[in-house]
Amino acid sequence: MTNPTVLILLGPPGAGKGTQARMLEEDFGLVQLSTGDLLRAAVAAGTEAGKKAKAVMEAGQLVSDEIVLAILKDRMAQPDVSKGIILDGFPRTAGQAAALDGLLQAAGQKVNAAISLEVDDEAMVGRVSGRYTCGSCGEGYHDEFKKPAVAGTCDKCGGSDFKRRADDNAETVRERLKAYHAQTAPLIAYYDGKGVLEKIDAMGAIADIRTGLGSIVKRVAA
Ligand code: AMP
């Protein structure tokens, strides 16, 4: 049996990690593993971890490695990850990257590629602060760039219940960008040093980025 593929998507908030991870799920049968989604689920469920994470997330700062790693390990222990994973929003610190290496090594696995989605910071505040999703199917929309064909109705499932993330406002996005540059951007050099770094221009059309990522995945997948 071949080893499961392990991909990491790196990039600031708004770079399109979540959008592209969902497309890679569709295209390659991999499983998106978003620590942001897992943390938001913990907050919504009111778990101990969720209670601790809530204020930190609303301030646009990083949740402790301890909480994030516990949540991630639980998720990685589930059987559906066996074909491979796309890590979206993880690792975000040097400590998390080292912990991931340890987890993978223990399972006889490795990172196939850490793909940096290259974008202009300036554009990210506008991208993130206008975005919202369908509460029923999760389809993403944007106030300016991607409105539903019929206002108030999801194109994909017909739902009418839309949600915005509590941290998707201009002020918090600026904090999240700062956290990205201080704590996460150094991981680009870390994965370059390991020989698994890939870069992709992520300012263009979503479909073009999907195609570019697809070529990388075909080349690096186990
Ligand atoms: P995201 O959905 O990836 O934009 O993450 C939303 C928020 O969840 C971040 O601003 C952090 O507060 C928290 N978060 C998500 N993933 C991590 C992580 N790997 N390490 C620390 N905090 C995280």
PDB file of C-alpha atoms and ligand atoms in Angstrom:
ATOM      1  CA  MET A   1       0.000   0.000   0.000  1.00  0.00           C
ATOM      2  CA  THR A   2       1.336   3.437  -0.852  1.00  0.00           C
ATOM      3  CA  ASN A   3       1.708   5.991   1.869  1.00  0.00           C
ATOM      4  CA  PRO A   4      -1.026   8.596   2.246  1.00  0.00           C
ATOM      5  CA  THR A   5      -0.240  11.916   0.583  1.00  0.00           C
ATOM      6  CA  VAL A   6       0.405  14.777   3.003  1.00  0.00           C
ATOM      7  CA  LEU A   7       0.054  18.292   1.611  1.00  0.00           C
ATOM      8  CA  ILE A   8       0.381  21.551   3.514  1.00  0.00           C
ATOM      9  CA  LEU A   9      -1.176  24.769   2.232  1.00  0.00           C
ATOM     10  CA  LEU A  10       0.670  27.839   3.493  1.00  0.00           C
ATOM     11  CA  GLY A  11      -0.479  31.413   3.013  1.00  0.00           C
ATOM     12  CA  PRO A  12      -1.995  34.373   4.830  1.00  0.00           C
ATOM     13  CA  PRO A  13      -5.704  34.656   5.642  1.00  0.00           C
ATOM     14  CA  GLY A  14      -7.589  35.203   2.384  1.00  0.00           C
ATOM     15  CA  ALA A  15      -5.007  33.448   0.190  1.00  0.00           C
ATOM     16  CA  GLY A  16      -7.620  30.820  -0.735  1.00  0.00           C
ATOM     17  CA  LYS A  17      -6.347  27.867   1.304  1.00  0.00           C
ATOM     18  CA  GLY A  18      -9.835  26.677   2.263  1.00  0.00           C
ATOM     19  CA  THR A  19     -11.279  27.124  -1.232  1.00  0.00           C
ATOM     20  CA  GLN A  20      -8.411  25.265  -2.872  1.00  0.00           C
ATOM     21  CA  ALA A  21      -8.329  22.548  -0.194  1.00  0.00           C
ATOM     22  CA  ARG A  22     -11.986  21.758  -0.905  1.00  0.00           C
ATOM     23  CA  MET A  23     -11.221  21.555  -4.614  1.00  0.00           C
ATOM     24  CA  LEU A  24      -8.280  19.217  -3.988  1.00  0.00           C
ATOM     25  CA  GLU A  25     -10.639  17.028  -1.973  1.00  0.00           C
ATOM     26  CA  GLU A  26     -12.926  16.812  -5.000  1.00  0.00           C
ATOM     27  CA  ASP A  27     -10.123  16.329  -7.526  1.00  0.00           C
ATOM     28  CA  PHE A  28      -7.936  13.842  -5.661  1.00  0.00           C
ATOM     29  CA  GLY A  29     -10.086  12.258  -2.937  1.00  0.00           C
ATOM     30  CA  LEU A  30      -7.880  13.737  -0.220  1.00  0.00           C
ATOM     31  CA  VAL A  31      -9.318  14.991   3.075  1.00  0.00           C
ATOM     32  CA  GLN A  32      -9.163  18.680   4.020  1.00  0.00           C
ATOM     33  CA  LEU A  33      -7.994  19.112   7.558  1.00  0.00           C
ATOM     34  CA  SER A  34      -8.532  22.704   8.688  1.00  0.00           C
ATOM     35  CA  THR A  35      -7.530  23.502  12.257  1.00  0.00           C
ATOM     36  CA  GLY A  36      -9.591  26.712  11.960  1.00  0.00           C
ATOM     37  CA  ASP A  37     -12.713  24.641  11.161  1.00  0.00           C
ATOM     38  CA  LEU A  38     -11.918  22.197  13.972  1.00  0.00           C
ATOM     39  CA  LEU A  39     -11.463  25.072  16.428  1.00  0.00           C
ATOM     40  CA  ARG A  40     -14.681  26.786  15.297  1.00  0.00           C
ATOM     41  CA  ALA A  41     -16.510  23.482  15.826  1.00  0.00           C
ATOM     42  CA  ALA A  42     -15.009  23.241  19.337  1.00  0.00           C
ATOM     43  CA  VAL A  43     -16.109  26.818  20.084  1.00  0.00           C
ATOM     44  CA  ALA A  44     -19.634  26.082  18.812  1.00  0.00           C
ATOM     45  CA  ALA A  45     -19.803  22.875  20.867  1.00  0.00           C
ATOM     46  CA  GLY A  46     -18.594  24.717  23.974  1.00  0.00           C
ATOM     47  CA  THR A  47     -15.834  22.195  24.766  1.00  0.00           C
ATOM     48  CA  GLU A  48     -13.050  23.134  27.218  1.00  0.00           C
ATOM     49  CA  ALA A  49     -10.654  23.693  24.300  1.00  0.00           C
ATOM     50  CA  GLY A  50     -13.293  25.762  22.523  1.00  0.00           C
ATOM     51  CA  LYS A  51     -13.843  27.972  25.568  1.00  0.00           C
ATOM     52  CA  LYS A  52     -10.117  28.691  25.786  1.00  0.00           C
ATOM     53  CA  ALA A  53      -9.755  29.315  22.054  1.00  0.00           C
ATOM     54  CA  LYS A  54     -12.748  31.637  21.510  1.00  0.00           C
ATOM     55  CA  ALA A  55     -11.322  34.983  22.693  1.00  0.00           C
ATOM     56  CA  VAL A  56      -7.917  34.288  21.131  1.00  0.00           C
ATOM     57  CA  MET A  57      -9.528  33.623  17.755  1.00  0.00           C
ATOM     58  CA  GLU A  58     -11.715  36.708  17.972  1.00  0.00           C
ATOM     59  CA  ALA A  59      -8.593  38.787  18.620  1.00  0.00           C
ATOM     60  CA  GLY A  60      -6.939  37.341  15.496  1.00  0.00           C
ATOM     61  CA  GLN A  61      -4.159  35.702  17.456  1.00  0.00           C
ATOM     62  CA  LEU A  62      -2.919  32.133  17.445  1.00  0.00           C
ATOM     63  CA  VAL A  63      -4.403  29.510  19.732  1.00  0.00           C
ATOM     64  CA  SER A  64      -1.811  27.654  21.829  1.00  0.00           C
ATOM     65  CA  ASP A  65       0.123  24.823  20.201  1.00  0.00           C
ATOM     66  CA  GLU A  66      -1.099  22.524  22.975  1.00  0.00           C
ATOM     67  CA  ILE A  67      -4.794  22.994  22.120  1.00  0.00           C
ATOM     68  CA  VAL A  68      -4.273  22.927  18.359  1.00  0.00           C
ATOM     69  CA  LEU A  69      -2.136  19.788  18.460  1.00  0.00           C
ATOM     70  CA  ALA A  70      -4.627  17.937  20.661  1.00  0.00           C
ATOM     71  CA  ILE A  71      -7.456  18.764  18.241  1.00  0.00           C
ATOM     72  CA  LEU A  72      -5.377  17.836  15.201  1.00  0.00           C
ATOM     73  CA  LYS A  73      -4.226  14.497  16.642  1.00  0.00           C
ATOM     74  CA  ASP A  74      -7.829  13.496  17.350  1.00  0.00           C
ATOM     75  CA  ARG A  75      -8.786  14.296  13.783  1.00  0.00           C
ATOM     76  CA  MET A  76      -5.784  12.477  12.300  1.00  0.00           C
ATOM     77  CA  ALA A  77      -6.731   9.351  14.224  1.00  0.00           C
ATOM     78  CA  GLN A  78      -9.993   9.029  12.272  1.00  0.00           C
ATOM     79  CA  PRO A  79     -10.074   6.420   9.483  1.00  0.00           C
ATOM     80  CA  ASP A  80     -11.100   8.713   6.596  1.00  0.00           C
ATOM     81  CA  VAL A  81      -7.641  10.329   6.452  1.00  0.00           C
ATOM     82  CA  SER A  82      -6.038   7.136   5.135  1.00  0.00           C
ATOM     83  CA  LYS A  83      -5.909   8.235   1.468  1.00  0.00           C
ATOM     84  CA  GLY A  84      -4.172  11.469   2.338  1.00  0.00           C
ATOM     85  CA  ILE A  85      -4.652  14.914   3.813  1.00  0.00           C
ATOM     86  CA  ILE A  86      -4.491  18.563   2.894  1.00  0.00           C
ATOM     87  CA  LEU A  87      -3.489  20.549   5.944  1.00  0.00           C
ATOM     88  CA  ASP A  88      -5.201  23.936   5.721  1.00  0.00           C
ATOM     89  CA  GLY A  89      -4.031  26.453   8.326  1.00  0.00           C
ATOM     90  CA  PHE A  90      -1.673  24.028  10.043  1.00  0.00           C
ATOM     91  CA  PRO A  91       1.183  24.155  10.953  1.00  0.00           C
ATOM     92  CA  ARG A  92       1.295  27.832  11.886  1.00  0.00           C
ATOM     93  CA  THR A  93       4.301  27.864  14.238  1.00  0.00           C
ATOM     94  CA  ALA A  94       7.744  26.245  14.334  1.00  0.00           C
ATOM     95  CA  GLY A  95       6.562  24.143  17.283  1.00  0.00           C
ATOM     96  CA  GLN A  96       3.591  22.827  15.304  1.00  0.00           C
ATOM     97  CA  ALA A  97       5.817  22.014  12.319  1.00  0.00           C
ATOM     98  CA  ALA A  98       8.174  20.027  14.550  1.00  0.00           C
ATOM     99  CA  ALA A  99       5.252  18.224  16.202  1.00  0.00           C
ATOM    100  CA  LEU A 100       3.838  17.340  12.773  1.00  0.00           C
ATOM    101  CA  ASP A 101       7.203  15.915  11.700  1.00  0.00           C
ATOM    102  CA  GLY A 102       7.183  13.744  14.823  1.00  0.00           C
ATOM    103  CA  LEU A 103       3.629  12.509  14.228  1.00  0.00           C
ATOM    104  CA  LEU A 104       4.318  11.661  10.593  1.00  0.00           C
ATOM    105  CA  GLN A 105       7.634  10.013  11.339  1.00  0.00           C
ATOM    106  CA  ALA A 106       6.009   7.770  13.938  1.00  0.00           C
ATOM    107  CA  ALA A 107       3.520   6.676  11.266  1.00  0.00           C
ATOM    108  CA  GLY A 108       6.229   6.163   8.622  1.00  0.00           C
ATOM    109  CA  GLN A 109       4.926   9.116   6.619  1.00  0.00           C
ATOM    110  CA  LYS A 110       6.295  12.428   5.379  1.00  0.00           C
ATOM    111  CA  VAL A 111       5.214  15.773   3.970  1.00  0.00           C
ATOM    112  CA  ASN A 112       4.960  15.429   0.177  1.00  0.00           C
ATOM    113  CA  ALA A 113       4.717  19.178  -0.410  1.00  0.00           C
ATOM    114  CA  ALA A 114       4.259  22.434   1.485  1.00  0.00           C
ATOM    115  CA  ILE A 115       2.646  24.750  -1.039  1.00  0.00           C
ATOM    116  CA  SER A 116       2.898  28.476  -0.434  1.00  0.00           C
ATOM    117  CA  LEU A 117      -0.008  30.436  -1.923  1.00  0.00           C
ATOM    118  CA  GLU A 118       1.673  33.684  -2.900  1.00  0.00           C
ATOM    119  CA  VAL A 119      -0.554  36.783  -2.641  1.00  0.00           C
ATOM    120  CA  ASP A 120      -0.382  40.550  -2.046  1.00  0.00           C
ATOM    121  CA  ASP A 121      -1.150  41.336   1.579  1.00  0.00           C
ATOM    122  CA  GLU A 122      -2.931  44.527   0.603  1.00  0.00           C
ATOM    123  CA  ALA A 123      -5.645  42.623  -1.241  1.00  0.00           C
ATOM    124  CA  MET A 124      -6.271  40.205   1.639  1.00  0.00           C
ATOM    125  CA  VAL A 125      -8.151  42.606   3.907  1.00  0.00           C
ATOM    126  CA  GLY A 126     -10.779  43.212   1.202  1.00  0.00           C
ATOM    127  CA  ARG A 127     -10.964  39.537   0.263  1.00  0.00           C
ATOM    128  CA  VAL A 128     -11.502  38.339   3.815  1.00  0.00           C
ATOM    129  CA  SER A 129     -13.775  41.057   5.143  1.00  0.00           C
ATOM    130  CA  GLY A 130     -16.367  40.548   2.385  1.00  0.00           C
ATOM    131  CA  ARG A 131     -16.639  36.801   2.552  1.00  0.00           C
ATOM    132  CA  TYR A 132     -19.462  34.602   3.826  1.00  0.00           C
ATOM    133  CA  THR A 133     -20.653  31.029   3.384  1.00  0.00           C
ATOM    134  CA  CYS A 134     -23.861  29.098   2.963  1.00  0.00           C
ATOM    135  CA  GLY A 135     -24.807  27.699   6.370  1.00  0.00           C
ATOM    136  CA  SER A 136     -26.233  24.539   4.791  1.00  0.00           C
ATOM    137  CA  CYS A 137     -23.610  23.395   2.262  1.00  0.00           C
ATOM    138  CA  GLY A 138     -20.592  25.591   3.056  1.00  0.00           C
ATOM    139  CA  GLU A 139     -20.336  27.172  -0.439  1.00  0.00           C
ATOM    140  CA  GLY A 140     -18.272  30.370  -0.231  1.00  0.00           C
ATOM    141  CA  TYR A 141     -19.442  33.810  -1.400  1.00  0.00           C
ATOM    142  CA  HIS A 142     -18.148  37.376  -1.354  1.00  0.00           C
ATOM    143  CA  ASP A 143     -19.949  40.740  -1.158  1.00  0.00           C
ATOM    144  CA  GLU A 144     -18.080  42.032  -4.219  1.00  0.00           C
ATOM    145  CA  PHE A 145     -16.375  39.152  -6.021  1.00  0.00           C
ATOM    146  CA  LYS A 146     -18.855  36.272  -5.858  1.00  0.00           C
ATOM    147  CA  LYS A 147     -22.511  37.049  -5.218  1.00  0.00           C
ATOM    148  CA  PRO A 148     -25.171  34.333  -5.480  1.00  0.00           C
ATOM    149  CA  ALA A 149     -27.026  34.435  -8.849  1.00  0.00           C
ATOM    150  CA  VAL A 150     -30.287  35.066  -6.941  1.00  0.00           C
ATOM    151  CA  ALA A 151     -29.723  37.359  -3.960  1.00  0.00           C
ATOM    152  CA  GLY A 152     -30.165  35.516  -0.664  1.00  0.00           C
ATOM    153  CA  THR A 153     -30.225  32.018  -2.238  1.00  0.00           C
ATOM    154  CA  CYS A 154     -27.275  29.641  -2.384  1.00  0.00           C
ATOM    155  CA  ASP A 155     -26.385  28.718  -6.001  1.00  0.00           C
ATOM    156  CA  LYS A 156     -25.337  25.240  -4.973  1.00  0.00           C
ATOM    157  CA  CYS A 157     -28.048  23.995  -2.575  1.00  0.00           C
ATOM    158  CA  GLY A 158     -30.797  26.639  -2.623  1.00  0.00           C
ATOM    159  CA  GLY A 159     -30.266  27.373   1.084  1.00  0.00           C
ATOM    160  CA  SER A 160     -31.004  30.840   2.437  1.00  0.00           C
ATOM    161  CA  ASP A 161     -29.105  30.764   5.707  1.00  0.00           C
ATOM    162  CA  PHE A 162     -25.700  32.461   5.306  1.00  0.00           C
ATOM    163  CA  LYS A 163     -22.945  32.921   7.907  1.00  0.00           C
ATOM    164  CA  ARG A 164     -19.977  35.198   8.422  1.00  0.00           C
ATOM    165  CA  ARG A 165     -17.040  34.303  10.634  1.00  0.00           C
ATOM    166  CA  ALA A 166     -16.651  36.407  13.780  1.00  0.00           C
ATOM    167  CA  ASP A 167     -12.991  37.071  12.878  1.00  0.00           C
ATOM    168  CA  ASP A 168     -13.591  38.110   9.239  1.00  0.00           C
ATOM    169  CA  ASN A 169     -13.615  41.868   9.873  1.00  0.00           C
ATOM    170  CA  ALA A 170     -10.964  44.345   8.699  1.00  0.00           C
ATOM    171  CA  GLU A 171      -9.474  44.975  12.139  1.00  0.00           C
ATOM    172  CA  THR A 172      -9.085  41.295  13.033  1.00  0.00           C
ATOM    173  CA  VAL A 173      -7.765  40.439   9.569  1.00  0.00           C
ATOM    174  CA  ARG A 174      -4.918  42.922  10.123  1.00  0.00           C
ATOM    175  CA  GLU A 175      -4.049  41.120  13.387  1.00  0.00           C
ATOM    176  CA  ARG A 176      -4.221  37.764  11.624  1.00  0.00           C
ATOM    177  CA  LEU A 177      -1.858  39.039   8.906  1.00  0.00           C
ATOM    178  CA  LYS A 178       0.594  40.175  11.591  1.00  0.00           C
ATOM    179  CA  ALA A 179       0.429  36.768  13.282  1.00  0.00           C
ATOM    180  CA  TYR A 180       0.987  35.122   9.898  1.00  0.00           C
ATOM    181  CA  HIS A 181       4.136  37.120   9.141  1.00  0.00           C
ATOM    182  CA  ALA A 182       5.594  36.803  12.635  1.00  0.00           C
ATOM    183  CA  GLN A 183       4.872  33.143  13.315  1.00  0.00           C
ATOM    184  CA  THR A 184       3.890  31.283  10.148  1.00  0.00           C
ATOM    185  CA  ALA A 185       5.808  32.815   7.216  1.00  0.00           C
ATOM    186  CA  PRO A 186       9.141  31.482   8.619  1.00  0.00           C
ATOM    187  CA  LEU A 187       7.835  27.982   7.865  1.00  0.00           C
ATOM    188  CA  ILE A 188       8.315  28.707   4.156  1.00  0.00           C
ATOM    189  CA  ALA A 189      12.095  28.598   4.714  1.00  0.00           C
ATOM    190  CA  TYR A 190      11.707  25.571   6.990  1.00  0.00           C
ATOM    191  CA  TYR A 191      10.029  23.506   4.249  1.00  0.00           C
ATOM    192  CA  ASP A 192      12.389  24.873   1.611  1.00  0.00           C
ATOM    193  CA  GLY A 193      15.240  23.492   3.708  1.00  0.00           C
ATOM    194  CA  LYS A 194      13.552  20.091   3.661  1.00  0.00           C
ATOM    195  CA  GLY A 195      13.267  20.228  -0.138  1.00  0.00           C
ATOM    196  CA  VAL A 196       9.444  20.043  -0.208  1.00  0.00           C
ATOM    197  CA  LEU A 197       8.515  23.699  -0.793  1.00  0.00           C
ATOM    198  CA  GLU A 198       6.360  24.632  -3.797  1.00  0.00           C
ATOM    199  CA  LYS A 199       5.165  28.149  -4.605  1.00  0.00           C
ATOM    200  CA  ILE A 200       2.117  29.153  -6.603  1.00  0.00           C
ATOM    201  CA  ASP A 201       0.829  32.562  -7.655  1.00  0.00           C
ATOM    202  CA  ALA A 202      -2.550  32.773  -5.908  1.00  0.00           C
ATOM    203  CA  MET A 203      -3.688  36.201  -7.113  1.00  0.00           C
ATOM    204  CA  GLY A 204      -5.281  34.898 -10.321  1.00  0.00           C
ATOM    205  CA  ALA A 205      -8.525  33.089 -11.125  1.00  0.00           C
ATOM    206  CA  ILE A 206      -9.595  30.311  -8.744  1.00  0.00           C
ATOM    207  CA  ALA A 207      -9.849  27.813 -11.636  1.00  0.00           C
ATOM    208  CA  ASP A 208      -6.272  28.548 -12.792  1.00  0.00           C
ATOM    209  CA  ILE A 209      -4.892  28.113  -9.283  1.00  0.00           C
ATOM    210  CA  ARG A 210      -6.804  24.828  -9.011  1.00  0.00           C
ATOM    211  CA  THR A 211      -5.136  23.617 -12.222  1.00  0.00           C
ATOM    212  CA  GLY A 212      -1.685  24.715 -11.049  1.00  0.00           C
ATOM    213  CA  LEU A 213      -2.133  22.977  -7.702  1.00  0.00           C
ATOM    214  CA  GLY A 214      -3.380  19.864  -9.462  1.00  0.00           C
ATOM    215  CA  SER A 215      -0.133  19.626 -11.455  1.00  0.00           C
ATOM    216  CA  ILE A 216       1.891  19.900  -8.257  1.00  0.00           C
ATOM    217  CA  VAL A 217      -0.174  17.216  -6.540  1.00  0.00           C
ATOM    218  CA  LYS A 218       0.181  14.810  -9.474  1.00  0.00           C
ATOM    219  CA  ARG A 219       3.931  15.314  -9.383  1.00  0.00           C
ATOM    220  CA  VAL A 220       4.445  14.895  -5.617  1.00  0.00           C
ATOM    221  CA  ALA A 221       1.699  12.442  -4.609  1.00  0.00           C
ATOM    222  CA  ALA A 222       2.855   9.101  -3.283  1.00  0.00           C
TER     223      ALA A 222
HETATM  224  P1  AMP B   1      -8.360  29.930   9.912  1.00  0.00           P
HETATM  225  O1  AMP B   1      -9.731  29.341   9.757  1.00  0.00           O
HETATM  226  O2  AMP B   1      -7.276  29.004   9.464  1.00  0.00           O
HETATM  227  O3  AMP B   1      -8.249  31.299   9.320  1.00  0.00           O
HETATM  228  O4  AMP B   1      -8.132  30.115  11.482  1.00  0.00           O
HETATM  229  C1  AMP B   1      -8.955  30.969  12.249  1.00  0.00           C
HETATM  230  C2  AMP B   1      -8.318  31.205  13.599  1.00  0.00           C
HETATM  231  O5  AMP B   1      -8.214  29.966  14.302  1.00  0.00           O
HETATM  232  C3  AMP B   1      -6.896  31.772  13.564  1.00  0.00           C
HETATM  233  O6  AMP B   1      -6.869  33.181  13.426  1.00  0.00           O
HETATM  234  C4  AMP B   1      -6.364  31.292  14.908  1.00  0.00           C
HETATM  235  O7  AMP B   1      -6.874  32.078  15.975  1.00  0.00           O
HETATM  236  C5  AMP B   1      -6.990  29.908  15.032  1.00  0.00           C
HETATM  237  N1  AMP B   1      -6.151  28.853  14.417  1.00  0.00           N
HETATM  238  C6  AMP B   1      -6.441  28.079  13.340  1.00  0.00           C
HETATM  239  N2  AMP B   1      -5.459  27.214  13.071  1.00  0.00           N
HETATM  240  C7  AMP B   1      -4.492  27.460  13.998  1.00  0.00           C
HETATM  241  C8  AMP B   1      -3.213  26.902  14.242  1.00  0.00           C
HETATM  242  N3  AMP B   1      -2.702  25.928  13.464  1.00  0.00           N
HETATM  243  N4  AMP B   1      -2.499  27.399  15.287  1.00  0.00           N
HETATM  244  C9  AMP B   1      -2.982  28.381  16.074  1.00  0.00           C
HETATM  245  N5  AMP B   1      -4.175  28.960  15.895  1.00  0.00           N
HETATM  246  C10 AMP B   1      -4.939  28.504  14.864  1.00  0.00           C
END
